[in-house]
mmCIF file of C-alpha atoms and ligand atoms in Angstrom:
data_model
loop_
_atom_site.group_PDB
_atom_site.id
_atom_site.type_symbol
_atom_site.label_atom_id
_atom_site.label_comp_id
_atom_site.label_asym_id
_atom_site.label_seq_id
_atom_site.Cartn_x
_atom_site.Cartn_y
_atom_site.Cartn_z
ATOM 1 C CA MET A 1 66.809 176.836 52.067
ATOM 2 C CA THR A 2 66.127 178.873 48.958
ATOM 3 C CA GLU A 3 66.198 176.996 45.710
ATOM 4 C CA THR A 4 68.897 177.868 43.179
ATOM 5 C CA ALA A 5 68.143 178.631 39.531
ATOM 6 C CA TYR A 6 69.725 175.351 38.380
ATOM 7 C CA GLU A 7 67.626 173.405 40.900
ATOM 8 C CA THR A 8 64.455 175.089 39.606
ATOM 9 C CA THR A 9 65.247 174.131 36.021
ATOM 10 C CA ASN A 10 66.051 170.544 36.995
ATOM 11 C CA LYS A 11 62.802 170.208 38.952
ATOM 12 C CA PHE A 12 60.831 171.398 35.930
ATOM 13 C CA LEU A 13 62.763 168.907 33.811
ATOM 14 C CA GLN A 14 61.968 166.158 36.311
ATOM 15 C CA ASP A 15 58.225 166.847 35.988
ATOM 16 C CA ALA A 16 58.600 166.231 32.254
ATOM 17 C CA PHE A 17 60.885 163.193 32.667
ATOM 18 C CA ASP A 18 58.167 161.654 34.857
ATOM 19 C CA VAL A 19 55.641 162.028 32.020
ATOM 20 C CA ILE A 20 58.024 160.544 29.436
ATOM 21 C CA GLY A 21 59.379 157.800 31.715
ATOM 22 C CA LEU A 22 63.137 157.890 31.112
ATOM 23 C CA ASP A 23 65.755 155.850 32.922
ATOM 24 C CA LYS A 24 67.963 157.625 35.455
ATOM 25 C CA ASN A 25 71.075 157.579 33.244
ATOM 26 C CA ALA A 26 69.230 159.263 30.400
ATOM 27 C CA GLU A 27 67.870 161.852 32.834
ATOM 28 C CA HIS A 28 71.369 162.543 34.146
ATOM 29 C CA LEU A 29 72.711 162.943 30.605
ATOM 30 C CA LEU A 30 69.977 165.423 29.680
ATOM 31 C CA LYS A 31 70.326 167.467 32.861
ATOM 32 C CA THR A 32 74.100 167.843 33.035
ATOM 33 C CA PRO A 33 76.030 170.471 31.035
ATOM 34 C CA SER A 34 78.743 169.190 28.661
ATOM 35 C CA ARG A 35 81.267 171.869 29.516
ATOM 36 C CA GLN A 36 81.506 174.797 31.902
ATOM 37 C CA VAL A 37 84.326 177.283 31.840
ATOM 38 C CA SER A 38 85.107 180.155 34.172
ATOM 39 C CA VAL A 39 87.700 182.763 33.282
ATOM 40 C CA GLU A 40 89.368 185.460 35.315
ATOM 41 C CA LEU A 41 89.084 188.760 33.450
ATOM 42 C CA VAL A 42 91.599 191.453 34.287
ATOM 43 C CA ILE A 43 91.185 194.860 32.670
ATOM 44 C CA GLN A 44 92.581 198.307 33.154
ATOM 45 C CA ARG A 45 89.978 200.703 34.560
ATOM 46 C CA ASP A 46 89.715 204.253 33.171
ATOM 47 C CA ASP A 47 91.478 205.611 36.272
ATOM 48 C CA GLY A 48 94.489 203.341 35.666
ATOM 49 C CA SER A 49 93.623 200.814 38.394
ATOM 50 C CA ILE A 50 93.141 197.091 37.769
ATOM 51 C CA GLY A 51 89.652 195.565 37.639
ATOM 52 C CA ASN A 52 89.051 191.817 38.210
ATOM 53 C CA PHE A 53 85.870 190.084 37.042
ATOM 54 C CA ILE A 54 84.755 186.497 36.542
ATOM 55 C CA GLY A 55 83.232 185.337 33.267
ATOM 56 C CA TYR A 56 81.460 182.050 32.541
ATOM 57 C CA ARG A 57 80.448 180.088 29.469
ATOM 58 C CA VAL A 58 78.414 176.942 29.993
ATOM 59 C CA GLN A 59 77.727 174.633 27.043
ATOM 60 C CA HIS A 60 74.835 172.411 27.983
ATOM 61 C CA ASP A 61 73.937 170.167 25.035
ATOM 62 C CA ASN A 62 74.742 170.108 21.292
ATOM 63 C CA ALA A 63 72.944 166.999 20.082
ATOM 64 C CA ARG A 64 70.740 169.070 17.730
ATOM 65 C CA GLY A 65 73.356 171.592 16.550
ATOM 66 C CA PRO A 66 75.963 174.102 17.718
ATOM 67 C CA PHE A 67 75.675 175.433 21.262
ATOM 68 C CA LYS A 68 73.655 178.661 21.261
ATOM 69 C CA GLY A 69 72.780 181.253 23.857
ATOM 70 C CA GLY A 70 73.233 184.759 25.142
ATOM 71 C CA LEU A 71 75.822 186.549 27.237
ATOM 72 C CA ARG A 72 74.693 188.613 30.224
ATOM 73 C CA PHE A 73 76.322 191.253 32.374
ATOM 74 C CA SER A 74 74.943 191.322 35.895
ATOM 75 C CA GLY A 75 75.995 191.450 39.509
ATOM 76 C CA ASP A 76 73.775 188.368 40.045
ATOM 77 C CA VAL A 77 75.666 186.168 37.573
ATOM 78 C CA ASN A 78 77.144 182.999 39.082
ATOM 79 C CA LEU A 79 77.933 179.534 37.755
ATOM 80 C CA ASP A 80 74.694 178.019 39.062
ATOM 81 C CA GLU A 81 72.585 180.602 37.244
ATOM 82 C CA VAL A 82 74.532 180.227 33.988
ATOM 83 C CA ARG A 83 74.113 176.429 34.169
ATOM 84 C CA SER A 84 70.374 176.883 34.554
ATOM 85 C CA LEU A 85 70.170 179.359 31.672
ATOM 86 C CA ALA A 86 72.315 177.149 29.399
ATOM 87 C CA SER A 87 69.992 174.220 30.042
ATOM 88 C CA LEU A 88 66.923 176.380 29.301
ATOM 89 C CA MET A 89 68.509 177.266 25.935
ATOM 90 C CA THR A 90 68.764 173.564 24.992
ATOM 91 C CA TRP A 91 65.029 173.132 25.543
ATOM 92 C CA LYS A 92 64.120 176.492 23.975
ATOM 93 C CA THR A 93 65.980 175.833 20.720
ATOM 94 C CA ALA A 94 64.443 172.354 20.487
ATOM 95 C CA LEU A 95 60.925 173.638 21.105
ATOM 96 C CA ALA A 96 61.358 176.526 18.633
ATOM 97 C CA ASP A 97 62.732 174.010 16.135
ATOM 98 C CA VAL A 98 65.943 175.864 15.364
ATOM 99 C CA PRO A 99 69.030 173.703 14.700
ATOM 100 C CA TYR A 100 70.999 174.441 17.834
ATOM 101 C CA GLY A 101 71.848 173.154 21.268
ATOM 102 C CA GLY A 102 72.002 175.289 24.380
ATOM 103 C CA ALA A 103 74.636 177.461 26.065
ATOM 104 C CA LYS A 104 74.863 180.632 28.119
ATOM 105 C CA GLY A 105 77.537 183.062 29.191
ATOM 106 C CA GLY A 106 77.748 185.680 31.849
ATOM 107 C CA ILE A 107 80.138 188.127 33.418
ATOM 108 C CA HIS A 108 79.730 188.948 37.091
ATOM 109 C CA VAL A 109 79.718 192.739 36.798
ATOM 110 C CA ASP A 110 77.339 195.588 37.521
ATOM 111 C CA PRO A 111 77.465 197.276 34.105
ATOM 112 C CA THR A 112 76.256 200.602 35.520
ATOM 113 C CA GLU A 113 79.554 200.860 37.404
ATOM 114 C CA LEU A 114 81.691 200.612 34.256
ATOM 115 C CA SER A 115 82.148 203.130 31.461
ATOM 116 C CA ARG A 116 81.361 202.079 27.886
ATOM 117 C CA SER A 117 85.087 201.756 27.128
ATOM 118 C CA GLU A 118 85.642 199.631 30.258
ATOM 119 C CA LEU A 119 82.790 197.370 29.131
ATOM 120 C CA GLU A 120 84.422 197.138 25.715
ATOM 121 C CA ARG A 121 87.755 196.069 27.247
ATOM 122 C CA LEU A 122 85.932 193.535 29.411
ATOM 123 C CA THR A 123 84.011 192.078 26.454
ATOM 124 C CA ARG A 124 87.140 191.859 24.321
ATOM 125 C CA ARG A 125 89.069 190.197 27.142
ATOM 126 C CA PHE A 126 86.257 187.674 27.649
ATOM 127 C CA THR A 127 86.158 186.927 23.897
ATOM 128 C CA GLU A 128 89.926 186.456 23.851
ATOM 129 C CA CYS A 129 89.634 183.971 26.738
ATOM 130 C CA ILE A 130 86.869 181.887 25.147
ATOM 131 C CA HIS A 131 87.546 182.368 21.420
ATOM 132 C CA GLU A 132 88.633 178.756 21.009
ATOM 133 C CA MET A 133 85.353 177.421 22.353
ATOM 134 C CA ILE A 134 83.040 179.645 20.272
ATOM 135 C CA GLY A 135 82.541 179.749 16.499
ATOM 136 C CA PRO A 136 79.808 179.647 13.833
ATOM 137 C CA THR A 137 79.566 175.847 13.978
ATOM 138 C CA THR A 138 80.480 175.326 17.633
ATOM 139 C CA ASP A 139 78.947 177.938 19.940
ATOM 140 C CA ILE A 140 77.241 181.193 18.968
ATOM 141 C CA PRO A 141 76.725 183.899 21.629
ATOM 142 C CA ALA A 142 73.979 186.558 21.464
ATOM 143 C CA PRO A 143 72.617 189.431 23.587
ATOM 144 C CA ASP A 144 70.965 188.813 26.933
ATOM 145 C CA MET A 145 70.479 190.910 30.077
ATOM 146 C CA ASN A 146 72.460 194.203 29.831
ATOM 147 C CA THR A 147 74.202 193.274 26.585
ATOM 148 C CA ASP A 148 73.210 194.709 23.210
ATOM 149 C CA ALA A 149 74.142 194.868 19.530
ATOM 150 C CA GLY A 150 77.189 197.013 20.349
ATOM 151 C CA VAL A 151 78.570 194.321 22.669
ATOM 152 C CA MET A 152 77.995 191.718 19.935
ATOM 153 C CA ALA A 153 79.945 193.910 17.486
ATOM 154 C CA TRP A 154 82.945 193.845 19.879
ATOM 155 C CA ILE A 155 82.733 190.040 20.139
ATOM 156 C CA PHE A 156 82.581 189.748 16.337
ATOM 157 C CA ASP A 157 85.545 192.092 15.937
ATOM 158 C CA GLU A 158 87.678 190.420 18.616
ATOM 159 C CA TYR A 159 86.873 186.926 17.336
ATOM 160 C CA SER A 160 87.838 188.028 13.805
ATOM 161 C CA LYS A 161 91.325 189.007 15.016
ATOM 162 C CA HIS A 162 91.952 185.423 16.086
ATOM 163 C CA ASN A 163 89.951 183.477 13.518
ATOM 164 C CA GLY A 164 89.373 185.695 10.472
ATOM 165 C CA PHE A 165 86.156 187.301 9.211
ATOM 166 C CA ASN A 166 83.123 185.312 10.249
ATOM 167 C CA PRO A 167 80.066 187.286 11.361
ATOM 168 C CA ALA A 168 78.053 184.101 12.028
ATOM 169 C CA VAL A 169 80.063 183.621 15.247
ATOM 170 C CA VAL A 170 77.605 185.837 17.097
ATOM 171 C CA THR A 171 74.004 186.987 16.560
ATOM 172 C CA GLY A 172 72.126 190.118 17.592
ATOM 173 C CA LYS A 173 74.749 192.273 15.821
ATOM 174 C CA PRO A 174 73.977 195.813 14.609
ATOM 175 C CA VAL A 175 71.947 195.736 11.388
ATOM 176 C CA ASP A 176 74.757 197.646 9.619
ATOM 177 C CA LEU A 177 77.311 195.064 10.745
ATOM 178 C CA HIS A 178 75.800 191.802 9.458
ATOM 179 C CA GLY A 179 72.888 191.845 11.922
ATOM 180 C CA SER A 180 69.299 191.091 10.930
ATOM 181 C CA VAL A 181 66.368 193.445 10.707
ATOM 182 C CA GLY A 182 63.795 192.434 13.297
ATOM 183 C CA ARG A 183 66.308 190.812 15.691
ATOM 184 C CA GLU A 184 66.202 193.560 18.325
ATOM 185 C CA ALA A 185 62.398 193.357 18.587
ATOM 186 C CA ALA A 186 62.265 189.578 18.173
ATOM 187 C CA THR A 187 61.978 188.414 21.782
ATOM 188 C CA GLY A 188 59.212 190.936 22.532
ATOM 189 C CA ARG A 189 57.466 190.131 19.255
ATOM 190 C CA GLY A 190 57.681 186.412 20.023
ATOM 191 C CA CYS A 191 56.018 187.088 23.413
ATOM 192 C CA LEU A 192 53.187 188.804 21.577
ATOM 193 C CA TYR A 193 52.673 185.823 19.234
ATOM 194 C CA ALA A 194 52.892 183.407 22.181
ATOM 195 C CA ILE A 195 50.238 185.109 24.297
ATOM 196 C CA ARG A 196 48.026 185.743 21.250
ATOM 197 C CA GLU A 197 47.974 182.001 20.517
ATOM 198 C CA VAL A 198 47.256 181.150 24.170
ATOM 199 C CA LEU A 199 44.450 183.709 24.503
ATOM 200 C CA GLU A 200 42.827 182.764 21.193
ATOM 201 C CA ASN A 201 42.925 179.104 22.152
ATOM 202 C CA ASP A 202 40.971 180.059 25.286
ATOM 203 C CA GLY A 203 38.405 181.991 23.237
ATOM 204 C CA GLU A 204 39.884 185.388 24.073
ATOM 205 C CA GLY A 205 42.116 187.860 22.220
ATOM 206 C CA LEU A 206 44.709 190.606 22.571
ATOM 207 C CA ASP A 207 42.254 193.425 21.838
ATOM 208 C CA GLY A 208 41.286 194.992 25.180
ATOM 209 C CA SER A 209 43.238 192.480 27.299
ATOM 210 C CA GLU A 210 44.963 194.042 30.301
ATOM 211 C CA PHE A 211 48.716 193.601 30.703
ATOM 212 C CA VAL A 212 51.175 194.425 33.481
ATOM 213 C CA ILE A 213 54.871 194.313 32.558
ATOM 214 C CA GLN A 214 57.671 193.985 35.093
ATOM 215 C CA GLY A 215 60.852 195.272 33.433
ATOM 216 C CA PHE A 216 61.090 197.723 30.531
ATOM 217 C CA GLY A 217 64.390 196.649 28.996
ATOM 218 C CA ASN A 218 64.709 195.229 25.491
ATOM 219 C CA VAL A 219 62.065 192.511 25.886
ATOM 220 C CA GLY A 220 59.550 194.377 28.069
ATOM 221 C CA SER A 221 59.691 197.603 26.093
ATOM 222 C CA TRP A 222 59.311 195.917 22.702
ATOM 223 C CA ALA A 223 56.492 193.699 23.922
ATOM 224 C CA GLY A 224 54.824 196.711 25.566
ATOM 225 C CA ARG A 225 54.952 198.765 22.388
ATOM 226 C CA LEU A 226 53.809 195.927 20.123
ATOM 227 C CA LEU A 227 50.947 195.044 22.497
ATOM 228 C CA HIS A 228 49.807 198.672 22.505
ATOM 229 C CA ASP A 229 49.747 198.557 18.680
ATOM 230 C CA GLN A 230 47.407 195.534 18.918
ATOM 231 C CA ASN A 231 44.970 197.463 21.171
ATOM 232 C CA ALA A 232 45.948 195.566 24.292
ATOM 233 C CA LYS A 233 45.863 197.734 27.425
ATOM 234 C CA VAL A 234 49.236 197.949 29.208
ATOM 235 C CA LYS A 235 48.188 199.209 32.655
ATOM 236 C CA ALA A 236 51.541 199.253 34.415
ATOM 237 C CA VAL A 237 55.245 198.849 33.731
ATOM 238 C CA SER A 238 58.342 199.025 35.912
ATOM 239 C CA ASP A 239 62.109 199.195 35.912
ATOM 240 C CA VAL A 240 64.707 198.992 38.706
ATOM 241 C CA HIS A 241 63.790 202.507 39.860
ATOM 242 C CA GLY A 242 60.047 201.888 40.341
ATOM 243 C CA ALA A 243 56.709 201.270 38.653
ATOM 244 C CA ILE A 244 54.102 203.431 36.889
ATOM 245 C CA TYR A 245 50.370 202.792 36.581
ATOM 246 C CA ASN A 246 47.428 204.110 34.600
ATOM 247 C CA GLU A 247 44.063 202.335 34.928
ATOM 248 C CA ASN A 248 43.125 203.399 31.371
ATOM 249 C CA GLY A 249 46.316 202.050 29.847
ATOM 250 C CA LEU A 250 49.727 203.583 29.142
ATOM 251 C CA ASP A 251 50.888 204.892 25.796
ATOM 252 C CA THR A 252 53.918 202.608 25.838
ATOM 253 C CA HIS A 253 55.591 204.413 22.929
ATOM 254 C CA ALA A 254 55.503 207.622 24.980
ATOM 255 C CA VAL A 255 56.764 205.710 28.046
ATOM 256 C CA TYR A 256 59.671 204.452 25.943
ATOM 257 C CA ASP A 257 60.512 208.019 24.820
ATOM 258 C CA HIS A 258 60.339 209.144 28.470
ATOM 259 C CA LEU A 259 62.721 206.318 29.456
ATOM 260 C CA LYS A 260 65.190 207.301 26.712
ATOM 261 C CA LYS A 261 65.070 210.925 27.867
ATOM 262 C CA THR A 262 65.227 210.457 31.645
ATOM 263 C CA GLY A 263 66.781 207.012 32.149
ATOM 264 C CA SER A 264 63.690 205.580 33.872
ATOM 265 C CA VAL A 265 59.972 204.956 33.402
ATOM 266 C CA VAL A 266 59.332 206.618 36.787
ATOM 267 C CA ASP A 267 57.670 210.071 36.784
ATOM 268 C CA PHE A 268 56.024 209.475 33.410
ATOM 269 C CA PRO A 269 53.518 212.369 33.273
ATOM 270 C CA GLN A 270 50.376 210.385 32.331
ATOM 271 C CA ALA A 271 50.685 207.835 35.158
ATOM 272 C CA GLU A 272 50.924 207.419 38.925
ATOM 273 C CA ASP A 273 54.150 206.139 40.437
ATOM 274 C CA MET A 274 53.846 202.873 42.341
ATOM 275 C CA ALA A 275 56.110 200.563 44.375
ATOM 276 C CA ASN A 276 57.662 197.667 42.447
ATOM 277 C CA GLU A 277 56.208 195.023 44.817
ATOM 278 C CA GLU A 278 52.643 196.285 44.246
ATOM 279 C CA LEU A 279 52.978 195.920 40.481
ATOM 280 C CA LEU A 280 53.198 192.111 40.573
ATOM 281 C CA GLU A 281 49.926 191.905 42.499
ATOM 282 C CA LEU A 282 47.868 194.188 40.232
ATOM 283 C CA ASP A 283 44.594 192.945 38.835
ATOM 284 C CA CYS A 284 45.095 192.182 35.114
ATOM 285 C CA ASP A 285 44.656 189.463 32.510
ATOM 286 C CA VAL A 286 48.345 188.926 31.813
ATOM 287 C CA LEU A 287 51.289 189.552 34.116
ATOM 288 C CA MET A 288 54.521 189.608 32.188
ATOM 289 C CA PRO A 289 57.717 189.287 34.260
ATOM 290 C CA ALA A 290 60.372 190.575 31.830
ATOM 291 C CA ALA A 291 63.243 191.303 34.179
ATOM 292 C CA ILE A 292 65.165 188.848 36.335
ATOM 293 C CA GLY A 293 64.827 185.302 37.685
ATOM 294 C CA HIS A 294 62.889 184.114 40.756
ATOM 295 C CA VAL A 295 60.627 187.148 41.165
ATOM 296 C CA ILE A 296 57.535 184.976 41.756
ATOM 297 C CA THR A 297 58.132 182.732 44.743
ATOM 298 C CA GLU A 298 56.059 180.817 47.300
ATOM 299 C CA GLU A 299 55.985 184.110 49.266
ATOM 300 C CA ASN A 300 53.993 186.077 46.680
ATOM 301 C CA ALA A 301 52.470 183.454 44.320
ATOM 302 C CA ASP A 302 49.180 183.538 46.257
ATOM 303 C CA ASP A 303 48.947 187.305 45.751
ATOM 304 C CA ILE A 304 49.218 187.245 41.960
ATOM 305 C CA SER A 305 45.855 188.417 40.582
ATOM 306 C CA ALA A 306 46.522 187.790 36.876
ATOM 307 C CA ASP A 307 44.905 184.949 34.906
ATOM 308 C CA TYR A 308 48.093 184.335 32.917
ATOM 309 C CA VAL A 309 51.776 184.714 33.757
ATOM 310 C CA LEU A 310 53.774 185.203 30.547
ATOM 311 C CA GLU A 311 57.426 184.403 31.304
ATOM 312 C CA ALA A 312 59.260 186.907 29.115
ATOM 313 C CA ALA A 313 62.307 186.669 31.409
ATOM 314 C CA ASN A 314 64.179 183.410 31.904
ATOM 315 C CA GLY A 315 63.213 181.592 35.098
ATOM 316 C CA PRO A 316 60.970 184.206 36.778
ATOM 317 C CA CYS A 317 59.007 181.596 38.790
ATOM 318 C CA THR A 318 60.426 179.208 41.361
ATOM 319 C CA TYR A 319 59.273 175.592 41.198
ATOM 320 C CA LYS A 320 56.887 176.012 44.129
ATOM 321 C CA ALA A 321 55.527 179.304 42.799
ATOM 322 C CA HIS A 322 54.785 177.678 39.447
ATOM 323 C CA HIS A 323 52.755 174.941 41.144
ATOM 324 C CA ILE A 324 50.935 177.369 43.453
ATOM 325 C CA LEU A 325 49.935 179.438 40.416
ATOM 326 C CA GLU A 326 48.786 176.445 38.380
ATOM 327 C CA ASP A 327 46.834 175.034 41.359
ATOM 328 C CA ARG A 328 45.071 178.387 41.659
ATOM 329 C CA GLY A 329 44.074 178.226 37.992
ATOM 330 C CA VAL A 330 46.641 180.754 36.769
ATOM 331 C CA THR A 331 48.094 179.632 33.426
ATOM 332 C CA VAL A 332 51.863 179.983 33.262
ATOM 333 C CA VAL A 333 53.184 180.470 29.728
ATOM 334 C CA PRO A 334 56.708 179.093 30.218
ATOM 335 C CA ASP A 335 59.914 180.941 29.345
ATOM 336 C CA ILE A 336 61.196 178.315 26.915
ATOM 337 C CA PHE A 337 58.149 179.059 24.756
ATOM 338 C CA ALA A 338 57.282 182.672 25.662
ATOM 339 C CA ASN A 339 60.726 184.158 24.994
ATOM 340 C CA ALA A 340 61.868 181.826 22.192
ATOM 341 C CA GLY A 341 61.457 184.594 19.597
ATOM 342 C CA GLY A 342 64.946 185.961 20.269
ATOM 343 C CA VAL A 343 66.858 182.813 19.479
ATOM 344 C CA THR A 344 64.535 182.066 16.557
ATOM 345 C CA VAL A 345 65.492 185.317 14.838
ATOM 346 C CA SER A 346 69.114 184.721 15.888
ATOM 347 C CA TYR A 347 68.854 181.608 13.756
ATOM 348 C CA PHE A 348 67.573 183.697 10.828
ATOM 349 C CA GLU A 349 70.494 186.110 11.303
ATOM 350 C CA TRP A 350 73.003 183.232 11.363
ATOM 351 C CA ALA A 351 71.420 181.704 8.245
ATOM 352 C CA GLN A 352 71.590 185.088 6.452
ATOM 353 C CA ASN A 353 75.270 185.454 7.431
ATOM 354 C CA ILE A 354 76.126 181.997 6.133
ATOM 355 C CA GLN A 355 74.275 182.642 2.862
ATOM 356 C CA HIS A 356 75.636 186.227 2.522
ATOM 357 C CA PHE A 357 72.068 187.290 1.840
ATOM 358 C CA SER A 358 69.673 189.639 3.684
ATOM 359 C CA TRP A 359 66.003 189.128 4.345
ATOM 360 C CA GLU A 360 63.288 191.810 4.420
ATOM 361 C CA GLU A 361 61.687 192.482 7.815
ATOM 362 C CA ASP A 362 58.313 191.057 6.720
ATOM 363 C CA ARG A 363 59.955 187.724 6.012
ATOM 364 C CA VAL A 364 61.728 187.706 9.386
ATOM 365 C CA ASN A 365 58.508 188.481 11.246
ATOM 366 C CA SER A 366 56.315 186.048 9.379
ATOM 367 C CA GLU A 367 58.803 183.170 9.727
ATOM 368 C CA LEU A 368 59.113 184.014 13.436
ATOM 369 C CA GLU A 369 55.335 183.874 13.685
ATOM 370 C CA SER A 370 55.191 180.415 12.128
ATOM 371 C CA HIS A 371 57.850 179.040 14.503
ATOM 372 C CA MET A 372 55.890 180.399 17.492
ATOM 373 C CA VAL A 373 52.528 179.128 16.205
ATOM 374 C CA ASP A 374 53.977 175.676 15.466
ATOM 375 C CA ALA A 375 55.543 175.509 18.947
ATOM 376 C CA PHE A 376 52.202 176.362 20.518
ATOM 377 C CA ARG A 377 50.394 173.676 18.485
ATOM 378 C CA THR A 378 52.925 171.089 19.646
ATOM 379 C CA ILE A 379 52.508 172.199 23.268
ATOM 380 C CA ARG A 380 48.723 172.190 23.054
ATOM 381 C CA GLY A 381 48.712 168.671 21.582
ATOM 382 C CA LEU A 382 50.796 167.353 24.471
ATOM 383 C CA MET A 383 48.736 169.230 27.088
ATOM 384 C CA ASN A 384 45.599 167.547 25.793
ATOM 385 C CA LYS A 385 47.214 164.138 25.414
ATOM 386 C CA HIS A 386 48.735 163.944 28.914
ATOM 387 C CA ASP A 387 46.614 166.468 30.851
ATOM 388 C CA ILE A 388 49.710 168.437 31.897
ATOM 389 C CA THR A 389 50.632 172.094 32.347
ATOM 390 C CA MET A 390 51.921 174.210 29.491
ATOM 391 C CA ARG A 391 55.392 174.176 31.056
ATOM 392 C CA THR A 392 55.566 170.408 31.362
ATOM 393 C CA ALA A 393 54.233 170.016 27.818
ATOM 394 C CA ALA A 394 56.879 172.425 26.483
ATOM 395 C CA PHE A 395 59.626 170.459 28.261
ATOM 396 C CA VAL A 396 58.227 167.097 27.099
ATOM 397 C CA ALA A 397 58.264 168.291 23.466
ATOM 398 C CA ALA A 398 61.809 169.626 23.776
ATOM 399 C CA ILE A 399 63.212 166.636 25.650
ATOM 400 C CA GLN A 400 61.791 164.218 23.111
ATOM 401 C CA LYS A 401 63.536 166.054 20.278
ATOM 402 C CA VAL A 402 66.887 166.241 22.060
ATOM 403 C CA ARG A 403 66.610 162.628 23.187
ATOM 404 C CA GLU A 404 65.852 161.478 19.641
ATOM 405 C CA ALA A 405 68.823 163.425 18.231
ATOM 406 C CA THR A 406 71.087 161.986 20.934
ATOM 407 C CA LYS A 407 69.950 158.442 20.162
ATOM 408 C CA GLN A 408 70.264 158.886 16.394
ATOM 409 C CA ARG A 409 73.804 160.225 16.680
ATOM 410 C CA GLY A 410 74.755 157.382 19.042
ATOM 411 C CA LEU A 411 76.492 157.686 22.357
ATOM 412 C CA GLN A 412 80.267 157.850 22.038
HETATM 413 N N1 LIG B 1 69.413 185.612 25.286
HETATM 414 C C1 LIG B 1 68.263 185.199 24.533
HETATM 415 C C2 LIG B 1 67.572 184.050 25.224
HETATM 416 O O1 LIG B 1 67.668 183.865 26.414
HETATM 417 C C3 LIG B 1 68.604 184.935 23.071
HETATM 418 C C4 LIG B 1 69.628 183.883 22.832
HETATM 419 C C5 LIG B 1 70.110 183.800 21.400
HETATM 420 O O2 LIG B 1 69.627 184.520 20.558
HETATM 421 O O3 LIG B 1 70.999 182.971 21.168
HETATM 422 O O4 LIG B 1 66.822 183.324 24.622
#
């Protein structure tokens, strides 16, 4: 039977629990979400018909601060996946040392089948349904797969109708509407800092390193462009329509312009088109899955030719795939570290909103860098101490912080 996303996350957690040595009740407490809500969303379609969709918000843990995590639109969204993603947020915020717990939301919808105004009605309806469970000190949504600053603006506006002006209810807003400079690029930029630290620790560097990126959405395209600026060689990228490849490296800024013009990376003039499945197996230093979950499984883990897998997406490796890769000497840079840049800058945005004060981009980027560097130092210390993988070390660090906060607050 195929493993579900929530099972994968819990197996990774179990590896870390085994290192720490917790009792079963504590393990259960740390695994299980505090609250999970599903709402039926009924909207009027543009043609006058009725559309029905299901939305979820799962609040996993808030021992360290308000629940925090993105909202995604996807035809793959289901409660199991949202539970997994909410749990990952708890560990990510702890590892990145931002004062939040973990949550996630999702609407089961293929956003390409809805017009922008239908998506607006859907987002507003969802916000109306959950407005009592979100708020600047309770639960703060943000962008995730197929949601952007515009969607966050609708959430902010709809929430304000019920609860008054409070932009800190949601992060990843447009810069002109209480958003933060640097937030849109933050997850991709965080990936760059993460892999730079890992490579330098191994006596290597970004300059000349070969990257392959699966997915050219917000995270993949920002990482791809920033890597290019650091003289890394991005040999191939893909999107849902297909992959493109150039042995000498792609000009990722030009690929981005091509995507904006044509709607896909495919048929980029200075590259060959390639099948999506081939891309994952390309020879490179760093393979960066930046699309969806469970793309590296026990079926293809043996065929991965990269030395490092940088998990820009949430949950791209199954539990077995992770262990196959590590046994083969491939270093997996885990999602809760690799993509923590997004929520870190969300924290900066929230702090700016609360203080009614804006930061310059240099400050955002340099504070992001220090959070990522500190997280890596913590991980590296635990890897050396316990002789464990980077993923288990990241979970051990995060669990210890959440566990400590839980103990200090006292069980009610
Ligand atoms: N959706 C992003 C993530 O998975 C960002 C979450 C946030 O900023 O709250 O980390």
